[in-house]
Coordinates of N, CA and C in Angstrom, one line a residue:
M1 N -60.5 116.5 -144.7 CA -61.3 117.3 -143.8 C -60.8 117.1 -142.4
S2 N -61.0 118.2 -141.6 CA -60.5 118.1 -140.2 C -61.3 117.1 -139.4
S3 N -60.6 116.4 -138.5 CA -61.3 115.5 -137.6 C -61.8 116.1 -136.3
N4 N -61.4 117.4 -136.1 CA -61.8 118.1 -134.9 C -63.2 118.7 -135.1
R5 N -64.2 118.1 -134.4 CA -65.6 118.5 -134.6 C -66.1 119.3 -133.4
T6 N -65.3 119.5 -132.4 CA -65.9 120.2 -131.2 C -66.3 121.6 -131.5
N7 N -65.7 122.3 -132.4 CA -66.0 123.7 -132.7 C -66.8 123.9 -133.9
L8 N -67.3 122.8 -134.5 CA -68.2 123.0 -135.7 C -69.5 123.6 -135.4
I9 N -70.0 124.4 -136.2 CA -71.4 125.0 -136.0 C -72.4 123.9 -136.3
R10 N -73.6 124.0 -135.7 CA -74.6 123.0 -135.9 C -75.8 123.7 -136.5
L11 N -76.5 123.0 -137.5 CA -77.6 123.5 -138.2 C -78.8 122.5 -138.1
F12 N -79.9 123.1 -137.8 CA -81.2 122.3 -137.9 C -81.7 122.4 -139.3
V13 N -81.9 121.3 -139.9 CA -82.4 121.3 -141.3 C -83.7 120.6 -141.5
A14 N -84.5 120.9 -142.5 CA -85.8 120.3 -142.7 C -85.6 119.1 -143.6
A15 N -84.5 118.9 -144.3 CA -84.4 117.9 -145.3 C -83.9 116.6 -144.6
P16 N -84.3 115.4 -145.3 CA -83.7 114.1 -144.8 C -82.2 114.2 -144.9
L17 N -81.5 113.4 -144.0 CA -80.1 113.4 -144.0 C -79.6 112.0 -144.4
E18 N -78.9 111.8 -145.5 CA -78.4 110.6 -145.9 C -77.1 110.8 -146.6
A19 N -76.2 109.9 -146.4 CA -74.8 110.0 -146.9 C -74.8 110.3 -148.4
D20 N -74.1 111.3 -148.8 CA -73.8 111.6 -150.2 C -75.0 112.1 -151.0
V21 N -76.1 112.5 -150.2 CA -77.3 113.0 -150.9 C -77.4 114.5 -150.5
P22 N -77.1 115.4 -151.5 CA -77.0 116.8 -151.2 C -78.3 117.4 -150.7
I23 N -78.2 118.4 -149.8 CA -79.4 119.1 -149.3 C -79.2 120.6 -149.5
D24 N -80.4 121.2 -149.8 CA -80.4 122.6 -150.0 C -80.7 123.3 -148.6
L25 N -80.0 124.4 -148.4 CA -80.2 125.2 -147.2 C -80.9 126.5 -147.6
P26 N -81.8 127.0 -146.7 CA -82.6 128.2 -147.1 C -81.7 129.4 -147.0
A27 N -82.4 130.5 -147.4 CA -81.7 131.8 -147.5 C -81.1 132.3 -146.1
E28 N -81.9 132.1 -145.1 CA -81.4 132.6 -143.8 C -80.2 131.8 -143.3
Q29 N -80.1 130.5 -143.6 CA -78.9 129.8 -143.2 C -77.8 130.1 -144.1
A30 N -78.0 130.4 -145.4 CA -77.0 130.8 -146.3 C -76.4 132.1 -145.8
H31 N -77.2 133.1 -145.4 CA -76.8 134.3 -144.8 C -76.0 134.1 -143.6
Y32 N -76.4 133.3 -142.7 CA -75.7 133.0 -141.4 C -74.3 132.4 -141.7
L33 N -74.3 131.4 -142.6 CA -73.0 130.8 -142.9 C -72.0 131.8 -143.6
A34 N -72.5 132.6 -144.5 CA -71.6 133.4 -145.3 C -71.2 134.7 -144.6
N35 N -72.2 135.4 -144.0 CA -72.0 136.7 -143.4 C -71.8 136.8 -141.9
V36 N -72.3 135.8 -141.2 CA -72.1 135.8 -139.7 C -70.9 134.9 -139.4
M37 N -70.9 133.7 -139.9 CA -69.8 132.7 -139.5 C -68.6 132.8 -140.5
R38 N -68.8 133.5 -141.6 CA -67.7 133.6 -142.6 C -67.2 132.3 -143.1
K39 N -68.2 131.4 -143.4 CA -67.8 130.0 -143.9 C -67.6 130.1 -145.4
K40 N -66.7 129.1 -145.8 CA -66.4 129.0 -147.2 C -66.8 127.6 -147.7
A41 N -67.0 127.5 -149.0 CA -67.2 126.2 -149.6 C -66.1 125.3 -149.3
G42 N -66.4 124.0 -149.0 CA -65.4 123.0 -148.6 C -65.2 122.9 -147.1
E43 N -65.7 123.8 -146.3 CA -65.6 123.7 -144.9 C -66.7 122.7 -144.4
Q44 N -66.6 122.4 -143.1 CA -67.6 121.4 -142.5 C -68.5 122.1 -141.5
A45 N -69.6 121.4 -141.2 CA -70.6 121.8 -140.2 C -71.2 120.5 -139.7
L46 N -72.1 120.6 -138.8 CA -72.9 119.5 -138.3 C -74.4 119.8 -138.6
A47 N -75.2 118.8 -138.9 CA -76.6 119.0 -139.2 C -77.4 118.0 -138.5
F48 N -78.7 118.3 -138.1 CA -79.6 117.4 -137.6 C -81.0 117.8 -138.0
N49 N -81.9 116.9 -138.0 CA -83.3 117.2 -138.4 C -84.4 116.6 -137.5
G50 N -83.9 116.1 -136.4 CA -84.9 115.5 -135.4 C -85.3 114.1 -135.7
E51 N -84.8 113.5 -136.8 CA -85.2 112.1 -137.2 C -84.0 111.2 -137.5
D52 N -83.0 111.8 -138.1 CA -81.9 111.0 -138.7 C -80.6 111.1 -138.0
G53 N -80.6 111.6 -136.7 CA -79.4 111.7 -136.0 C -78.6 113.0 -136.4
E54 N -77.4 113.0 -136.0 CA -76.5 114.2 -136.3 C -75.5 113.7 -137.4
W55 N -75.3 114.6 -138.4 CA -74.4 114.3 -139.5 C -73.3 115.4 -139.7
L56 N -72.1 114.9 -140.0 CA -71.1 115.8 -140.5 C -71.4 116.1 -142.0
I57 N -71.5 117.4 -142.3 CA -71.8 117.8 -143.6 C -70.6 118.6 -144.2
R58 N -70.5 118.6 -145.5 CA -69.5 119.4 -146.3 C -70.3 120.5 -147.0
L59 N -69.9 121.7 -146.7 CA -70.5 122.9 -147.3 C -70.0 123.0 -148.8
D60 N -70.9 122.7 -149.7 CA -70.4 122.7 -151.1 C -70.6 124.1 -151.8
E61 N -71.6 124.8 -151.5 CA -71.9 126.1 -152.1 C -72.6 127.0 -151.1
I62 N -72.1 128.2 -151.0 CA -72.6 129.2 -150.1 C -72.9 130.5 -150.9
G63 N -74.1 130.8 -151.2 CA -74.5 132.0 -151.9 C -75.2 133.0 -151.0
K64 N -75.7 134.1 -151.7 CA -76.4 135.1 -150.9 C -77.8 134.6 -150.5
K65 N -78.5 133.8 -151.3 CA -79.8 133.4 -151.0 C -80.0 131.9 -150.8
R66 N -79.0 131.1 -151.1 CA -79.1 129.7 -150.9 C -77.7 129.1 -150.6
A67 N -77.7 127.9 -150.1 CA -76.5 127.2 -149.9 C -76.8 125.7 -150.1
Q68 N -75.8 124.9 -150.4 CA -76.0 123.5 -150.5 C -74.9 122.8 -149.8
A69 N -75.2 121.6 -149.2 CA -74.3 120.8 -148.4 C -74.5 119.4 -148.7
T70 N -73.5 118.5 -148.4 CA -73.6 117.1 -148.6 C -73.3 116.4 -147.3
P71 N -74.2 115.6 -146.8 CA -73.9 114.8 -145.6 C -72.8 113.8 -145.9
V72 N -71.8 113.7 -145.0 CA -70.7 112.8 -145.2 C -70.8 111.6 -144.4
E73 N -71.0 111.7 -143.1 CA -71.1 110.6 -142.2 C -71.9 111.0 -141.0
R74 N -72.6 110.0 -140.4 CA -73.4 110.2 -139.2 C -72.5 110.2 -138.0
T75 N -72.6 111.2 -137.2 CA -71.8 111.3 -136.0 C -72.5 110.8 -134.7
R76 N -73.8 110.9 -134.7 CA -74.6 110.4 -133.6 C -75.9 109.9 -134.1
K77 N -76.4 108.8 -133.4 CA -77.7 108.3 -133.7 C -78.7 109.2 -133.1
Q78 N -79.9 109.1 -133.6 CA -81.0 109.9 -133.1 C -81.4 109.5 -131.7
T79 N -81.6 110.6 -130.9 CA -82.1 110.4 -129.6 C -83.2 111.4 -129.4
T80 N -84.1 111.2 -128.4 CA -85.1 112.1 -128.1 C -85.1 112.3 -126.6
G81 N -85.8 113.4 -126.1 CA -86.0 113.6 -124.7 C -87.2 112.9 -124.2
P82 N -87.5 113.1 -122.9 CA -88.7 112.5 -122.3 C -90.0 113.1 -123.0
D83 N -91.1 112.4 -122.8 CA -92.4 112.9 -123.4 C -93.0 113.9 -122.4
L84 N -92.5 115.1 -122.5 CA -92.9 116.2 -121.6 C -93.3 117.4 -122.4
H85 N -94.5 117.8 -122.2 CA -95.1 119.0 -122.8 C -95.0 120.2 -121.8
L86 N -94.9 121.3 -122.3 CA -94.9 122.5 -121.5 C -96.1 123.4 -122.0
L87 N -97.0 123.7 -121.0 CA -98.1 124.6 -121.3 C -97.8 125.9 -120.5
F88 N -98.0 127.0 -121.1 CA -97.6 128.3 -120.4 C -98.5 129.4 -120.9
A89 N -98.8 130.3 -120.0 CA -99.5 131.5 -120.4 C -98.5 132.5 -121.1
P90 N -98.9 133.1 -122.3 CA -98.0 133.9 -123.0 C -97.4 135.1 -122.2
L91 N -96.2 135.4 -122.5 CA -95.5 136.5 -121.8 C -95.1 137.6 -122.8
K92 N -94.5 138.6 -122.3 CA -94.0 139.7 -123.1 C -92.8 139.1 -123.9
R93 N -92.4 139.9 -125.0 CA -91.5 139.4 -126.0 C -90.2 138.8 -125.5
A94 N -89.4 139.6 -124.8 CA -88.1 139.1 -124.3 C -88.2 137.9 -123.4
R95 N -89.2 137.9 -122.6 CA -89.3 136.8 -121.6 C -89.9 135.6 -122.2
I96 N -90.7 135.7 -123.3 CA -91.1 134.5 -123.9 C -90.0 133.9 -124.8
D97 N -89.1 134.7 -125.3 CA -87.9 134.2 -126.0 C -87.1 133.4 -125.0
Y98 N -86.9 133.9 -123.8 CA -86.1 133.2 -122.8 C -86.8 131.9 -122.5
L99 N -88.1 131.9 -122.3 CA -88.8 130.7 -122.0 C -88.7 129.6 -123.0
A100 N -88.8 130.0 -124.3 CA -88.7 129.0 -125.4 C -87.2 128.4 -125.4
Q101 N -86.3 129.3 -125.2 CA -84.9 128.8 -125.2 C -84.6 127.8 -124.0
K102 N -85.0 128.2 -122.8 CA -84.7 127.4 -121.6 C -85.6 126.1 -121.6
A103 N -86.8 126.2 -122.1 CA -87.6 125.0 -122.1 C -87.0 124.0 -123.1
T104 N -86.5 124.4 -124.2 CA -85.8 123.6 -125.2 C -84.6 122.9 -124.5
E105 N -83.8 123.7 -123.9 CA -82.6 123.2 -123.2 C -83.0 122.2 -122.2
M106 N -84.1 122.4 -121.5 CA -84.5 121.5 -120.4 C -85.2 120.2 -120.9
G107 N -85.4 120.1 -122.2 CA -85.9 118.9 -122.8 C -87.4 118.8 -123.1
A108 N -88.1 119.9 -123.2 CA -89.5 119.9 -123.6 C -89.7 119.3 -125.0
A109 N -90.7 118.5 -125.2 CA -91.0 117.9 -126.5 C -92.0 118.7 -127.2
L110 N -92.8 119.6 -126.5 CA -93.8 120.4 -127.1 C -94.0 121.6 -126.3
L111 N -94.2 122.8 -127.0 CA -94.5 124.0 -126.4 C -95.9 124.5 -126.8
Q112 N -96.8 124.7 -125.8 CA -98.2 125.0 -126.0 C -98.5 126.3 -125.3
P113 N -98.6 127.5 -125.9 CA -99.1 128.6 -125.3 C -100.6 128.5 -125.0
V114 N -101.0 128.8 -123.7 CA -102.4 128.7 -123.3 C -102.9 130.1 -122.8
V115 N -104.0 130.5 -123.4 CA -104.5 131.8 -123.0 C -105.5 131.6 -121.8
T116 N -105.1 132.2 -120.6 CA -105.9 132.1 -119.4 C -106.7 133.3 -119.2
R117 N -107.5 133.3 -118.2 CA -108.4 134.5 -118.0 C -107.6 135.7 -117.5
R118 N -106.4 135.5 -117.0 CA -105.6 136.6 -116.5 C -104.4 136.8 -117.4
T119 N -104.3 136.2 -118.5 CA -103.2 136.4 -119.4 C -103.2 137.8 -119.9
Q120 N -102.0 138.4 -119.8 CA -101.9 139.8 -120.2 C -101.3 140.0 -121.6
A121 N -100.5 139.1 -122.1 CA -99.9 139.1 -123.5 C -100.5 138.0 -124.3
E122 N -101.6 138.2 -125.0 CA -102.3 137.1 -125.7 C -101.7 136.9 -127.1
R123 N -101.0 137.8 -127.6 CA -100.4 137.6 -129.0 C -99.1 136.8 -128.9
V124 N -99.0 135.8 -129.6 CA -97.8 135.0 -129.7 C -97.4 134.7 -131.1
K125 N -96.2 135.0 -131.5 CA -95.7 134.6 -132.8 C -95.1 133.3 -132.7
T126 N -95.8 132.2 -133.1 CA -95.2 130.9 -133.0 C -94.0 130.7 -133.8
S127 N -93.8 131.5 -134.9 CA -92.6 131.4 -135.7 C -91.4 131.9 -134.9
R128 N -91.6 132.9 -134.1 CA -90.5 133.4 -133.2 C -90.2 132.4 -132.1
L129 N -91.3 131.7 -131.6 CA -91.0 130.7 -130.6 C -90.2 129.6 -131.2
L130 N -90.6 129.1 -132.4 CA -89.8 128.0 -133.0 C -88.4 128.4 -133.3
A131 N -88.2 129.7 -133.8 CA -86.8 130.1 -134.1 C -86.0 130.1 -132.8
N132 N -86.5 130.5 -131.7 CA -85.7 130.5 -130.4 C -85.5 129.0 -130.0
A133 N -86.4 128.1 -130.2 CA -86.2 126.7 -129.9 C -85.2 126.1 -130.8
V134 N -85.2 126.4 -132.1 CA -84.2 125.9 -133.0 C -82.8 126.4 -132.6
E135 N -82.7 127.7 -132.3 CA -81.4 128.2 -131.9 C -80.8 127.6 -130.6
A136 N -81.7 127.3 -129.7 CA -81.3 126.7 -128.4 C -80.8 125.2 -128.7
A137 N -81.6 124.5 -129.5 CA -81.2 123.1 -129.8 C -79.9 123.1 -130.6
E138 N -79.6 124.0 -131.5 CA -78.4 124.0 -132.2 C -77.2 124.3 -131.3
Q139 N -77.4 125.2 -130.3 CA -76.3 125.6 -129.5 C -76.0 124.6 -128.3
C140 N -77.1 123.8 -128.0 CA -77.0 123.0 -126.8 C -76.8 121.5 -127.1
N141 N -76.4 121.2 -128.3 CA -76.1 119.9 -128.7 C -77.2 118.9 -128.7
L142 N -78.5 119.4 -128.8 CA -79.6 118.6 -128.9 C -79.8 118.0 -130.3
L143 N -80.6 116.9 -130.4 CA -80.9 116.3 -131.6 C -82.3 116.4 -132.0
F144 N -83.1 117.2 -131.3 CA -84.5 117.4 -131.6 C -84.9 118.8 -131.2
V145 N -86.0 119.3 -131.8 CA -86.5 120.6 -131.5 C -88.0 120.4 -131.1
P146 N -88.4 121.0 -130.1 CA -89.8 120.8 -129.6 C -90.8 121.3 -130.7
T147 N -91.9 120.6 -130.7 CA -93.1 121.0 -131.6 C -93.6 122.3 -130.9
V148 N -94.0 123.3 -131.7 CA -94.6 124.5 -131.2 C -96.0 124.6 -131.7
E149 N -97.0 124.6 -130.8 CA -98.4 124.7 -131.1 C -98.9 126.1 -131.1
E150 N -100.0 126.3 -131.9 CA -100.6 127.6 -131.9 C -101.3 127.9 -130.5
P151 N -101.4 129.1 -130.1 CA -102.1 129.4 -128.8 C -103.5 128.9 -128.8
S152 N -104.0 128.5 -127.6 CA -105.3 128.1 -127.4 C -105.8 128.4 -126.0
K153 N -107.1 128.6 -125.9 CA -107.6 128.9 -124.5 C -107.4 127.7 -123.6
L154 N -107.0 128.0 -122.3 CA -106.7 126.9 -121.4 C -107.9 126.0 -121.2
E155 N -109.1 126.5 -121.1 CA -110.3 125.7 -121.0 C -110.5 124.7 -122.1
T156 N -110.2 125.2 -123.3 CA -110.3 124.3 -124.5 C -109.3 123.2 -124.5
V157 N -108.0 123.5 -124.1 CA -107.0 122.5 -124.0 C -107.4 121.5 -122.9
L158 N -107.8 121.9 -121.8 CA -108.1 121.0 -120.7 C -109.4 120.1 -121.0
T159 N -110.3 120.7 -121.8 CA -111.5 119.9 -122.1 C -111.2 118.7 -123.0
R160 N -110.1 118.9 -123.9 CA -109.7 117.9 -124.8 C -108.6 117.0 -124.3
W161 N -108.3 117.2 -123.0 CA -107.0 116.6 -122.4 C -107.1 115.0 -122.4
S162 N -106.0 114.4 -122.8 CA -106.0 112.9 -122.7 C -105.9 112.5 -121.2
R163 N -106.6 111.4 -120.9 CA -106.6 110.9 -119.5 C -105.2 110.3 -119.1
E164 N -104.5 109.9 -120.1 CA -103.2 109.3 -119.9 C -102.1 110.3 -119.5
R165 N -102.1 111.5 -120.1 CA -101.1 112.5 -119.8 C -101.3 113.2 -118.5
Q166 N -100.4 113.1 -117.6 CA -100.4 113.8 -116.3 C -100.1 115.2 -116.4
I167 N -100.6 116.1 -115.5 CA -100.3 117.5 -115.5 C -99.6 117.9 -114.2
L168 N -98.5 118.4 -114.2 CA -97.9 119.0 -113.0 C -98.3 120.5 -113.0
F169 N -99.2 120.8 -112.1 CA -99.9 122.1 -112.0 C -99.3 122.9 -110.9
C170 N -98.5 123.9 -111.4 CA -97.8 124.7 -110.4 C -98.7 125.9 -109.9
D171 N -99.1 125.8 -108.6 CA -100.2 126.6 -108.1 C -99.6 127.4 -106.9
E172 N -99.4 128.7 -107.1 CA -98.8 129.6 -106.1 C -99.8 129.8 -105.0
A173 N -101.1 129.5 -105.1 CA -102.1 129.7 -104.1 C -102.2 128.6 -103.1
L174 N -101.4 127.5 -103.3 CA -101.5 126.4 -102.3 C -100.9 126.9 -100.9
P175 N -101.5 126.6 -99.8 CA -101.0 127.0 -98.5 C -99.8 126.2 -98.2
G176 N -98.7 126.8 -98.0 CA -97.4 126.2 -97.8 C -97.4 125.2 -96.7
A177 N -98.0 125.4 -95.6 CA -97.9 124.5 -94.4 C -98.6 123.2 -94.7
D178 N -99.5 123.1 -95.6 CA -100.3 121.9 -95.8 C -99.8 121.1 -97.1
V179 N -98.8 121.5 -97.7 CA -98.4 121.0 -99.0 C -97.0 120.3 -98.8
P180 N -96.9 119.0 -99.3 CA -95.6 118.3 -99.2 C -94.6 118.9 -100.1
A181 N -93.3 118.7 -99.8 CA -92.3 119.2 -100.7 C -92.6 118.6 -102.1
P182 N -92.4 119.4 -103.2 CA -92.8 118.9 -104.5 C -92.1 117.6 -105.0
A183 N -90.8 117.6 -104.6 CA -90.0 116.4 -105.0 C -90.5 115.1 -104.3
D184 N -90.8 115.3 -103.0 CA -91.4 114.2 -102.2 C -92.7 113.7 -102.8
Y185 N -93.5 114.7 -103.2 CA -94.9 114.4 -103.7 C -94.7 113.6 -105.0
L186 N -93.8 114.0 -105.9 CA -93.6 113.2 -107.2 C -93.1 111.8 -106.9
R187 N -92.1 111.7 -106.0 CA -91.6 110.4 -105.7 C -92.6 109.5 -105.1
G188 N -93.6 110.0 -104.5 CA -94.6 109.2 -103.8 C -95.8 108.7 -104.7
L189 N -95.7 109.2 -106.0 CA -96.8 108.8 -106.9 C -96.7 107.3 -107.3
P190 N -97.8 106.6 -107.7 CA -97.7 105.3 -108.2 C -96.8 105.1 -109.4
D191 N -96.2 104.0 -109.6 CA -95.3 103.8 -110.7 C -95.9 104.0 -112.0
G192 N -97.2 103.6 -112.2 CA -97.9 103.8 -113.4 C -98.0 105.3 -113.8
V193 N -98.2 106.1 -112.8 CA -98.4 107.6 -113.0 C -97.0 108.2 -113.3
K194 N -96.0 107.7 -112.6 CA -94.6 108.2 -112.9 C -94.2 108.0 -114.3
Q195 N -94.6 106.8 -114.8 CA -94.1 106.4 -116.2 C -95.0 106.9 -117.3
A196 N -96.1 107.6 -117.0 CA -97.0 108.1 -118.0 C -96.4 109.3 -118.7
P197 N -96.9 109.7 -119.8 CA -96.5 111.0 -120.4 C -97.0 112.1 -119.5
W198 N -96.2 113.2 -119.5 CA -96.5 114.3 -118.6 C -96.6 115.7 -119.3
A199 N -97.2 116.6 -118.6 CA -97.1 118.0 -119.0 C -96.9 118.9 -117.8
I200 N -96.3 120.0 -118.0 CA -96.1 121.0 -116.9 C -96.9 122.2 -117.3
L201 N -97.7 122.7 -116.4 CA -98.6 123.9 -116.7 C -98.2 125.1 -115.8
I202 N -97.8 126.2 -116.4 CA -97.4 127.4 -115.7 C -98.4 128.5 -116.1
G203 N -99.0 129.1 -115.1 CA -100.0 130.1 -115.4 C -99.4 131.5 -115.5
P204 N -100.3 132.5 -115.6 CA -99.8 133.8 -115.8 C -99.4 134.5 -114.5
E205 N -98.7 135.6 -114.6 CA -98.4 136.3 -113.4 C -99.8 136.8 -112.8
G206 N -100.0 136.6 -111.5 CA -101.3 136.9 -110.9 C -102.0 135.6 -110.7
G207 N -101.5 134.5 -111.2 CA -102.1 133.2 -110.9 C -103.3 132.9 -111.7
F208 N -103.9 131.7 -111.5 CA -105.0 131.2 -112.2 C -106.3 131.8 -111.7
D209 N -107.3 132.0 -112.5 CA -108.6 132.4 -112.1 C -109.2 131.2 -111.3
P210 N -110.1 131.5 -110.3 CA -110.7 130.4 -109.5 C -111.4 129.4 -110.3
A211 N -112.0 129.8 -111.4 CA -112.7 128.8 -112.2 C -111.7 127.9 -112.9
E212 N -110.6 128.4 -113.3 CA -109.6 127.6 -113.9 C -109.0 126.6 -112.9
R213 N -108.7 127.1 -111.7 CA -108.2 126.2 -110.7 C -109.2 125.1 -110.3
K214 N -110.4 125.5 -110.3 CA -111.5 124.4 -110.0 C -111.5 123.4 -111.1
M215 N -111.4 123.8 -112.3 CA -111.4 122.8 -113.4 C -110.2 121.9 -113.3
L216 N -109.0 122.4 -113.0 CA -107.8 121.6 -112.8 C -108.0 120.6 -111.6
E217 N -108.5 121.2 -110.5 CA -108.6 120.3 -109.3 C -109.5 119.2 -109.5
A218 N -110.5 119.3 -110.5 CA -111.4 118.2 -110.8 C -110.9 117.1 -111.7
M219 N -109.7 117.4 -112.2 CA -109.1 116.4 -113.1 C -108.2 115.4 -112.3
P220 N -108.5 114.1 -112.4 CA -107.8 113.1 -111.7 C -106.3 113.0 -112.0
N221 N -105.9 113.5 -113.2 CA -104.5 113.4 -113.7 C -103.8 114.7 -113.5
A222 N -104.3 115.7 -112.8 CA -103.7 116.9 -112.5 C -103.1 116.9 -111.1
H223 N -101.9 117.3 -110.9 CA -101.2 117.3 -109.6 C -100.7 118.6 -109.3
A224 N -101.3 119.2 -108.3 CA -100.9 120.6 -107.8 C -99.7 120.5 -106.9
V225 N -98.7 121.4 -107.2 CA -97.5 121.5 -106.3 C -97.2 123.0 -106.2
A226 N -96.5 123.3 -105.1 CA -96.1 124.6 -104.9 C -94.6 124.7 -105.1
L227 N -94.1 125.8 -105.7 CA -92.7 125.9 -106.0 C -92.0 126.8 -104.9
G228 N -92.1 126.4 -103.7 CA -91.4 127.1 -102.6 C -92.1 128.4 -102.1
P229 N -91.5 129.0 -101.1 CA -92.2 130.1 -100.4 C -92.1 131.5 -101.1
R230 N -91.4 131.6 -102.3 CA -91.3 132.9 -103.0 C -92.2 132.9 -104.2
I231 N -92.7 134.0 -104.5 CA -93.4 134.2 -105.8 C -92.4 134.4 -106.9
M232 N -92.5 133.5 -107.9 CA -91.6 133.6 -109.0 C -92.2 134.2 -110.2
R233 N -91.4 134.8 -111.1 CA -91.9 135.2 -112.4 C -92.2 133.9 -113.2
A234 N -93.1 134.1 -114.1 CA -93.5 132.9 -114.9 C -92.4 132.2 -115.6
D235 N -91.5 133.0 -116.2 CA -90.4 132.3 -116.9 C -89.4 131.6 -116.0
T236 N -89.3 132.2 -114.8 CA -88.4 131.5 -113.8 C -89.1 130.2 -113.3
A237 N -90.4 130.3 -113.1 CA -91.2 129.1 -112.7 C -91.1 127.9 -113.7
V238 N -91.0 128.3 -115.0 CA -90.9 127.2 -116.0 C -89.6 126.4 -115.8
V239 N -88.5 127.2 -115.6 CA -87.2 126.5 -115.4 C -87.2 125.7 -114.1
A240 N -87.8 126.3 -113.0 CA -87.8 125.6 -111.7 C -88.6 124.3 -111.8
A241 N -89.8 124.4 -112.4 CA -90.7 123.2 -112.5 C -90.1 122.1 -113.4
M242 N -89.5 122.5 -114.5 CA -88.9 121.5 -115.4 C -87.7 120.9 -114.7
A243 N -86.9 121.6 -114.0 CA -85.8 121.0 -113.3 C -86.3 120.0 -112.2
L244 N -87.3 120.4 -111.5 CA -87.9 119.5 -110.5 C -88.4 118.2 -111.2
W245 N -89.2 118.3 -112.3 CA -89.7 117.1 -112.9 C -88.6 116.3 -113.5
Q246 N -87.6 116.9 -114.1 CA -86.5 116.1 -114.7 C -85.7 115.4 -113.7
S247 N -85.5 116.0 -112.5 CA -84.7 115.4 -111.5 C -85.3 114.2 -110.8
V248 N -86.7 114.2 -110.8 CA -87.4 113.1 -110.1 C -88.0 112.1 -111.1
L249 N -88.5 112.6 -112.2 CA -89.2 111.6 -113.2 C -88.6 111.6 -114.5
G250 N -87.7 112.5 -114.9 CA -87.2 112.7 -116.2 C -85.9 112.0 -116.4
D251 N -85.1 112.6 -117.3 CA -83.8 111.9 -117.7 C -82.6 112.5 -117.0
W252 N -82.9 113.2 -115.8 CA -81.8 113.5 -114.9 C -81.5 112.5 -113.9
R253 N -82.4 111.5 -113.8 CA -82.3 110.5 -112.7 C -81.0 109.6 -112.9

């Protein structure tokens, strides 16, 4: 088998990965391997499941509705990203696809759609969110895929919120002259807060309802920041906020 692994396709699988223990691949992956990538039995790929690291696999059988492969050797030990959750108001289809992909690339451990009082697109197909997250993880060399939660009302999520997990609350209504630069604000937090698990909350276009903002402001573990002088689209704000957090408190340091 070839030792050049840089161009091998990567597959996220649900099965445990262990040397010489065959795994079955579902119909959609069989179709992808056979009809999209034109792979043949005997060729190689890489596989990961979020628990057992990354493995070199041998494609033993590729049919129309199923495929089978055998893990040969582990190429990387399991790693995970920071304990960072992303809460976001649902968006229209193409933009929520983009959001799921970029949030995965940026290292989110969990994606939680939250329905706010000003949310315009309340229907969310979590299966589609997960599919976009899986595709992003496969393409970007990640070893984990974020958990995708069912949509829930923002008030419900905040009522049940853990005191330990901090919230980076991106609030476009903050007066710019009175707000410190967001990176400076995060750097100035106590060490115990910096090292806690975190979440980033991005609201809908049009901003949070005053009652929602009041609820957040009353939480001692919610931290309001402004993302600069321009009004961003919600999917852009996700990338900006995650980059900010990663560069100050996450694994970009």
